[in-house]
């Protein structure tokens, strides 16, 4: 698995406990990853206490047969822009049900017409790809990351292998004693 993201708590923008850091990992192999399954081992999402982290980067693990995992581009998030995602609050449940989401008018289910800056976000309802709300884990959207990010200055860069047009969705299930995080990729 390749390290996709390391995100510290950031108030309402990334509501983790103040001493937690969210780690996201994904499989970068083209042929063996079930990226669409949140519980198949191709993706991982979990929190680590900040005090348990070392002072510098951790060395990549290496497998004698496969070598080291792919090293993904390092991109820093310098802040979050707060805005309304355009989804009416009374329709929130429809964004977590395949048929109900499918039946929504296009201007409701895709209020920003798949504009890339809106596809990476923290909180709100999932801004689904054309495949819609399918194979979701328990819980609610915590974070989503688009395959492409727009950098300051207008340059667009590919984050990781999300099958060219996918979005990584991170869900949190707060119904458990300790919140459980999961990640999957939808395209």
PDB file of C-alpha atoms in Angstrom:
ATOM      1  CA  UNK A   1       0.000   0.000   0.000  1.00  0.00           C
ATOM      2  CA  UNK A   2       1.067   3.541  -0.696  1.00  0.00           C
ATOM      3  CA  UNK A   3       0.724   6.384   1.768  1.00  0.00           C
ATOM      4  CA  UNK A   4      -1.957   8.711   0.411  1.00  0.00           C
ATOM      5  CA  UNK A   5      -2.495  11.245   3.184  1.00  0.00           C
ATOM      6  CA  UNK A   6      -1.567  12.231   6.708  1.00  0.00           C
ATOM      7  CA  UNK A   7      -4.033  14.781   8.026  1.00  0.00           C
ATOM      8  CA  UNK A   8      -3.930  16.289  11.525  1.00  0.00           C
ATOM      9  CA  UNK A   9      -7.039  17.542  13.294  1.00  0.00           C
ATOM     10  CA  UNK A  10      -8.083  20.969  12.052  1.00  0.00           C
ATOM     11  CA  UNK A  11     -11.080  22.185  14.062  1.00  0.00           C
ATOM     12  CA  UNK A  12     -14.375  22.048  12.171  1.00  0.00           C
ATOM     13  CA  UNK A  13     -12.559  21.586   8.855  1.00  0.00           C
ATOM     14  CA  UNK A  14     -11.178  18.172   9.880  1.00  0.00           C
ATOM     15  CA  UNK A  15     -12.955  17.244  13.116  1.00  0.00           C
ATOM     16  CA  UNK A  16     -10.670  14.667  14.703  1.00  0.00           C
ATOM     17  CA  UNK A  17      -9.751  14.652  18.376  1.00  0.00           C
ATOM     18  CA  UNK A  18      -7.138  17.379  18.876  1.00  0.00           C
ATOM     19  CA  UNK A  19      -4.316  14.867  19.382  1.00  0.00           C
ATOM     20  CA  UNK A  20      -5.187  12.605  16.414  1.00  0.00           C
ATOM     21  CA  UNK A  21      -3.786  12.342  12.899  1.00  0.00           C
ATOM     22  CA  UNK A  22      -5.745  10.568  10.141  1.00  0.00           C
ATOM     23  CA  UNK A  23      -3.688   8.276   7.896  1.00  0.00           C
ATOM     24  CA  UNK A  24      -4.917   7.077   4.495  1.00  0.00           C
ATOM     25  CA  UNK A  25      -3.307   4.332   2.424  1.00  0.00           C
ATOM     26  CA  UNK A  26      -4.276   2.816  -0.934  1.00  0.00           C
ATOM     27  CA  UNK A  27      -3.100   0.069  -3.223  1.00  0.00           C
ATOM     28  CA  UNK A  28      -1.369   1.395  -6.337  1.00  0.00           C
ATOM     29  CA  UNK A  29      -1.258  -1.898  -8.263  1.00  0.00           C
ATOM     30  CA  UNK A  30      -3.377  -1.797 -11.426  1.00  0.00           C
ATOM     31  CA  UNK A  31      -4.465  -5.423 -11.463  1.00  0.00           C
ATOM     32  CA  UNK A  32      -4.964  -6.677  -7.900  1.00  0.00           C
ATOM     33  CA  UNK A  33      -6.737  -3.968  -5.930  1.00  0.00           C
ATOM     34  CA  UNK A  34     -10.423  -3.973  -5.143  1.00  0.00           C
ATOM     35  CA  UNK A  35     -10.384  -0.209  -4.657  1.00  0.00           C
ATOM     36  CA  UNK A  36     -14.170  -0.004  -4.553  1.00  0.00           C
ATOM     37  CA  UNK A  37     -14.372  -2.176  -1.428  1.00  0.00           C
ATOM     38  CA  UNK A  38     -13.965  -0.342   1.862  1.00  0.00           C
ATOM     39  CA  UNK A  39     -13.158  -3.538   3.782  1.00  0.00           C
ATOM     40  CA  UNK A  40     -11.133  -5.665   1.324  1.00  0.00           C
ATOM     41  CA  UNK A  41      -7.642  -4.565   2.326  1.00  0.00           C
ATOM     42  CA  UNK A  42      -6.909  -2.459  -0.751  1.00  0.00           C
ATOM     43  CA  UNK A  43      -7.419   0.751   1.242  1.00  0.00           C
ATOM     44  CA  UNK A  44      -6.827   1.720   4.853  1.00  0.00           C
ATOM     45  CA  UNK A  45      -7.957   4.641   7.000  1.00  0.00           C
ATOM     46  CA  UNK A  46      -7.117   4.987  10.681  1.00  0.00           C
ATOM     47  CA  UNK A  47      -6.080   7.528  13.293  1.00  0.00           C
ATOM     48  CA  UNK A  48      -2.845   7.633  15.277  1.00  0.00           C
ATOM     49  CA  UNK A  49      -2.161   9.675  18.386  1.00  0.00           C
ATOM     50  CA  UNK A  50       0.211  12.540  17.574  1.00  0.00           C
ATOM     51  CA  UNK A  51       2.409  11.564  20.538  1.00  0.00           C
ATOM     52  CA  UNK A  52       2.965   8.124  18.941  1.00  0.00           C
ATOM     53  CA  UNK A  53       4.486   9.618  15.800  1.00  0.00           C
ATOM     54  CA  UNK A  54       8.202  10.065  15.289  1.00  0.00           C
ATOM     55  CA  UNK A  55       9.958  13.317  14.492  1.00  0.00           C
ATOM     56  CA  UNK A  56      10.583  12.592  10.796  1.00  0.00           C
ATOM     57  CA  UNK A  57       9.266  10.591   7.861  1.00  0.00           C
ATOM     58  CA  UNK A  58       8.948   6.843   8.254  1.00  0.00           C
ATOM     59  CA  UNK A  59      10.957   4.793   5.779  1.00  0.00           C
ATOM     60  CA  UNK A  60       8.971   2.940   3.135  1.00  0.00           C
ATOM     61  CA  UNK A  61       8.507  -0.739   3.887  1.00  0.00           C
ATOM     62  CA  UNK A  62       9.974  -3.182   1.409  1.00  0.00           C
ATOM     63  CA  UNK A  63       8.785  -6.619   0.393  1.00  0.00           C
ATOM     64  CA  UNK A  64      11.435  -9.070  -0.898  1.00  0.00           C
ATOM     65  CA  UNK A  65       9.171 -10.156  -3.775  1.00  0.00           C
ATOM     66  CA  UNK A  66       7.442  -6.895  -4.684  1.00  0.00           C
ATOM     67  CA  UNK A  67       9.879  -4.210  -3.528  1.00  0.00           C
ATOM     68  CA  UNK A  68       8.717  -0.916  -2.074  1.00  0.00           C
ATOM     69  CA  UNK A  69       5.210   0.462  -2.693  1.00  0.00           C
ATOM     70  CA  UNK A  70       4.778   3.339  -5.112  1.00  0.00           C
ATOM     71  CA  UNK A  71       5.742   6.672  -3.596  1.00  0.00           C
ATOM     72  CA  UNK A  72       2.946   9.159  -4.237  1.00  0.00           C
ATOM     73  CA  UNK A  73       3.349  12.879  -4.845  1.00  0.00           C
ATOM     74  CA  UNK A  74       3.616  14.927  -1.667  1.00  0.00           C
ATOM     75  CA  UNK A  75       1.069  17.726  -1.562  1.00  0.00           C
ATOM     76  CA  UNK A  76       0.453  19.909   1.482  1.00  0.00           C
ATOM     77  CA  UNK A  77      -2.974  21.254   2.379  1.00  0.00           C
ATOM     78  CA  UNK A  78      -2.383  24.752   3.678  1.00  0.00           C
ATOM     79  CA  UNK A  79      -5.984  25.459   4.603  1.00  0.00           C
ATOM     80  CA  UNK A  80      -9.623  24.683   3.984  1.00  0.00           C
ATOM     81  CA  UNK A  81     -12.111  26.982   2.273  1.00  0.00           C
ATOM     82  CA  UNK A  82     -15.494  26.918   4.036  1.00  0.00           C
ATOM     83  CA  UNK A  83     -18.476  26.958   1.684  1.00  0.00           C
ATOM     84  CA  UNK A  84     -21.913  25.443   1.158  1.00  0.00           C
ATOM     85  CA  UNK A  85     -21.781  22.244  -0.893  1.00  0.00           C
ATOM     86  CA  UNK A  86     -25.113  23.090  -2.515  1.00  0.00           C
ATOM     87  CA  UNK A  87     -27.006  20.065  -1.193  1.00  0.00           C
ATOM     88  CA  UNK A  88     -30.221  20.889   0.687  1.00  0.00           C
ATOM     89  CA  UNK A  89     -29.961  19.642   4.287  1.00  0.00           C
ATOM     90  CA  UNK A  90     -33.387  17.984   4.111  1.00  0.00           C
ATOM     91  CA  UNK A  91     -32.116  15.727   1.279  1.00  0.00           C
ATOM     92  CA  UNK A  92     -29.015  14.492   3.139  1.00  0.00           C
ATOM     93  CA  UNK A  93     -30.330  10.919   3.515  1.00  0.00           C
ATOM     94  CA  UNK A  94     -30.783  10.625  -0.268  1.00  0.00           C
ATOM     95  CA  UNK A  95     -27.023  11.009  -0.720  1.00  0.00           C
ATOM     96  CA  UNK A  96     -26.521   7.760   1.229  1.00  0.00           C
ATOM     97  CA  UNK A  97     -29.018   5.632  -0.713  1.00  0.00           C
ATOM     98  CA  UNK A  98     -28.300   4.483  -4.272  1.00  0.00           C
ATOM     99  CA  UNK A  99     -31.848   4.702  -5.670  1.00  0.00           C
ATOM    100  CA  UNK A 100     -32.798   7.866  -3.788  1.00  0.00           C
ATOM    101  CA  UNK A 101     -29.607   9.562  -5.017  1.00  0.00           C
ATOM    102  CA  UNK A 102     -30.178   8.348  -8.576  1.00  0.00           C
ATOM    103  CA  UNK A 103     -33.692   9.820  -8.498  1.00  0.00           C
ATOM    104  CA  UNK A 104     -32.545  13.294  -7.421  1.00  0.00           C
ATOM    105  CA  UNK A 105     -32.535  16.009 -10.106  1.00  0.00           C
ATOM    106  CA  UNK A 106     -29.058  16.480 -11.621  1.00  0.00           C
ATOM    107  CA  UNK A 107     -28.782  20.021 -10.261  1.00  0.00           C
ATOM    108  CA  UNK A 108     -29.204  18.607  -6.734  1.00  0.00           C
ATOM    109  CA  UNK A 109     -27.002  15.511  -6.947  1.00  0.00           C
ATOM    110  CA  UNK A 110     -24.273  17.335  -8.914  1.00  0.00           C
ATOM    111  CA  UNK A 111     -24.703  21.000  -7.936  1.00  0.00           C
ATOM    112  CA  UNK A 112     -21.253  21.960  -9.195  1.00  0.00           C
ATOM    113  CA  UNK A 113     -21.288  19.791 -12.336  1.00  0.00           C
ATOM    114  CA  UNK A 114     -18.255  17.766 -11.201  1.00  0.00           C
ATOM    115  CA  UNK A 115     -16.031  20.841 -10.955  1.00  0.00           C
ATOM    116  CA  UNK A 116     -12.737  19.521  -9.566  1.00  0.00           C
ATOM    117  CA  UNK A 117     -12.313  22.105  -6.780  1.00  0.00           C
ATOM    118  CA  UNK A 118     -15.582  20.827  -5.254  1.00  0.00           C
ATOM    119  CA  UNK A 119     -14.584  17.140  -5.452  1.00  0.00           C
ATOM    120  CA  UNK A 120     -11.999  17.398  -2.661  1.00  0.00           C
ATOM    121  CA  UNK A 121     -13.697  18.402   0.552  1.00  0.00           C
ATOM    122  CA  UNK A 122     -14.171  17.733   4.217  1.00  0.00           C
ATOM    123  CA  UNK A 123     -17.669  17.042   5.523  1.00  0.00           C
ATOM    124  CA  UNK A 124     -21.035  17.644   3.997  1.00  0.00           C
ATOM    125  CA  UNK A 125     -22.685  15.050   1.785  1.00  0.00           C
ATOM    126  CA  UNK A 126     -20.735  12.891  -0.647  1.00  0.00           C
ATOM    127  CA  UNK A 127     -20.255  14.524  -4.028  1.00  0.00           C
ATOM    128  CA  UNK A 128     -20.572  11.219  -5.912  1.00  0.00           C
ATOM    129  CA  UNK A 129     -19.063  10.266  -9.242  1.00  0.00           C
ATOM    130  CA  UNK A 130     -21.382   9.146 -12.063  1.00  0.00           C
ATOM    131  CA  UNK A 131     -21.624   5.675 -10.459  1.00  0.00           C
ATOM    132  CA  UNK A 132     -23.514   7.193  -7.549  1.00  0.00           C
ATOM    133  CA  UNK A 133     -23.940   6.019  -3.983  1.00  0.00           C
ATOM    134  CA  UNK A 134     -22.931   2.374  -3.981  1.00  0.00           C
ATOM    135  CA  UNK A 135     -21.049  -0.051  -1.719  1.00  0.00           C
ATOM    136  CA  UNK A 136     -20.788   2.446   1.122  1.00  0.00           C
ATOM    137  CA  UNK A 137     -19.534   1.586   4.591  1.00  0.00           C
ATOM    138  CA  UNK A 138     -21.454   2.457   7.742  1.00  0.00           C
ATOM    139  CA  UNK A 139     -21.309   6.061   8.867  1.00  0.00           C
ATOM    140  CA  UNK A 140     -21.162   9.380   7.101  1.00  0.00           C
ATOM    141  CA  UNK A 141     -18.766  11.190   4.793  1.00  0.00           C
ATOM    142  CA  UNK A 142     -15.744  12.547   6.621  1.00  0.00           C
ATOM    143  CA  UNK A 143     -13.580  13.561   3.678  1.00  0.00           C
ATOM    144  CA  UNK A 144     -13.275  13.043  -0.066  1.00  0.00           C
ATOM    145  CA  UNK A 145     -10.251  13.502  -2.335  1.00  0.00           C
ATOM    146  CA  UNK A 146     -10.498  13.945  -6.094  1.00  0.00           C
ATOM    147  CA  UNK A 147      -8.095  12.176  -8.441  1.00  0.00           C
ATOM    148  CA  UNK A 148      -6.923  15.609  -9.626  1.00  0.00           C
ATOM    149  CA  UNK A 149      -6.091  18.609  -7.470  1.00  0.00           C
ATOM    150  CA  UNK A 150      -5.765  22.169  -8.628  1.00  0.00           C
ATOM    151  CA  UNK A 151      -2.667  23.810  -7.169  1.00  0.00           C
ATOM    152  CA  UNK A 152      -2.178  27.530  -6.572  1.00  0.00           C
ATOM    153  CA  UNK A 153      -1.395  29.032  -9.941  1.00  0.00           C
ATOM    154  CA  UNK A 154      -3.846  26.785 -11.784  1.00  0.00           C
ATOM    155  CA  UNK A 155      -1.715  23.672 -12.368  1.00  0.00           C
ATOM    156  CA  UNK A 156      -3.640  20.385 -12.014  1.00  0.00           C
ATOM    157  CA  UNK A 157      -1.822  17.321 -10.699  1.00  0.00           C
ATOM    158  CA  UNK A 158      -2.868  13.704 -10.324  1.00  0.00           C
ATOM    159  CA  UNK A 159      -2.916  12.637  -6.689  1.00  0.00           C
ATOM    160  CA  UNK A 160      -2.822   8.860  -7.095  1.00  0.00           C
ATOM    161  CA  UNK A 161      -4.242   6.044  -9.197  1.00  0.00           C
ATOM    162  CA  UNK A 162      -7.983   6.519  -8.706  1.00  0.00           C
ATOM    163  CA  UNK A 163      -8.634   4.968 -12.158  1.00  0.00           C
ATOM    164  CA  UNK A 164      -8.250   8.319 -13.966  1.00  0.00           C
ATOM    165  CA  UNK A 165     -11.552   9.840 -12.852  1.00  0.00           C
ATOM    166  CA  UNK A 166     -12.247   8.466  -9.387  1.00  0.00           C
ATOM    167  CA  UNK A 167     -12.708  10.017  -6.001  1.00  0.00           C
ATOM    168  CA  UNK A 168     -11.510   8.573  -2.694  1.00  0.00           C
ATOM    169  CA  UNK A 169     -14.227   8.693  -0.029  1.00  0.00           C
ATOM    170  CA  UNK A 170     -13.388   8.486   3.666  1.00  0.00           C
ATOM    171  CA  UNK A 171     -16.287   7.611   5.951  1.00  0.00           C
ATOM    172  CA  UNK A 172     -16.465   7.692   9.735  1.00  0.00           C
ATOM    173  CA  UNK A 173     -18.787   5.503  11.772  1.00  0.00           C
ATOM    174  CA  UNK A 174     -19.335   7.308  15.067  1.00  0.00           C
ATOM    175  CA  UNK A 175     -21.858   4.721  16.337  1.00  0.00           C
ATOM    176  CA  UNK A 176     -18.988   2.663  17.767  1.00  0.00           C
ATOM    177  CA  UNK A 177     -17.254   3.405  21.083  1.00  0.00           C
ATOM    178  CA  UNK A 178     -14.157   4.450  19.109  1.00  0.00           C
ATOM    179  CA  UNK A 179     -14.922   6.079  15.722  1.00  0.00           C
ATOM    180  CA  UNK A 180     -14.090   3.735  12.830  1.00  0.00           C
ATOM    181  CA  UNK A 181     -12.717   5.152   9.575  1.00  0.00           C
ATOM    182  CA  UNK A 182     -12.857   3.505   6.164  1.00  0.00           C
ATOM    183  CA  UNK A 183     -11.925   4.520   2.632  1.00  0.00           C
ATOM    184  CA  UNK A 184     -12.939   3.394  -0.834  1.00  0.00           C
ATOM    185  CA  UNK A 185     -12.654   4.741  -4.362  1.00  0.00           C
ATOM    186  CA  UNK A 186     -15.642   5.294  -6.608  1.00  0.00           C
ATOM    187  CA  UNK A 187     -15.422   6.234 -10.267  1.00  0.00           C
TER     188      UNK A 187
END
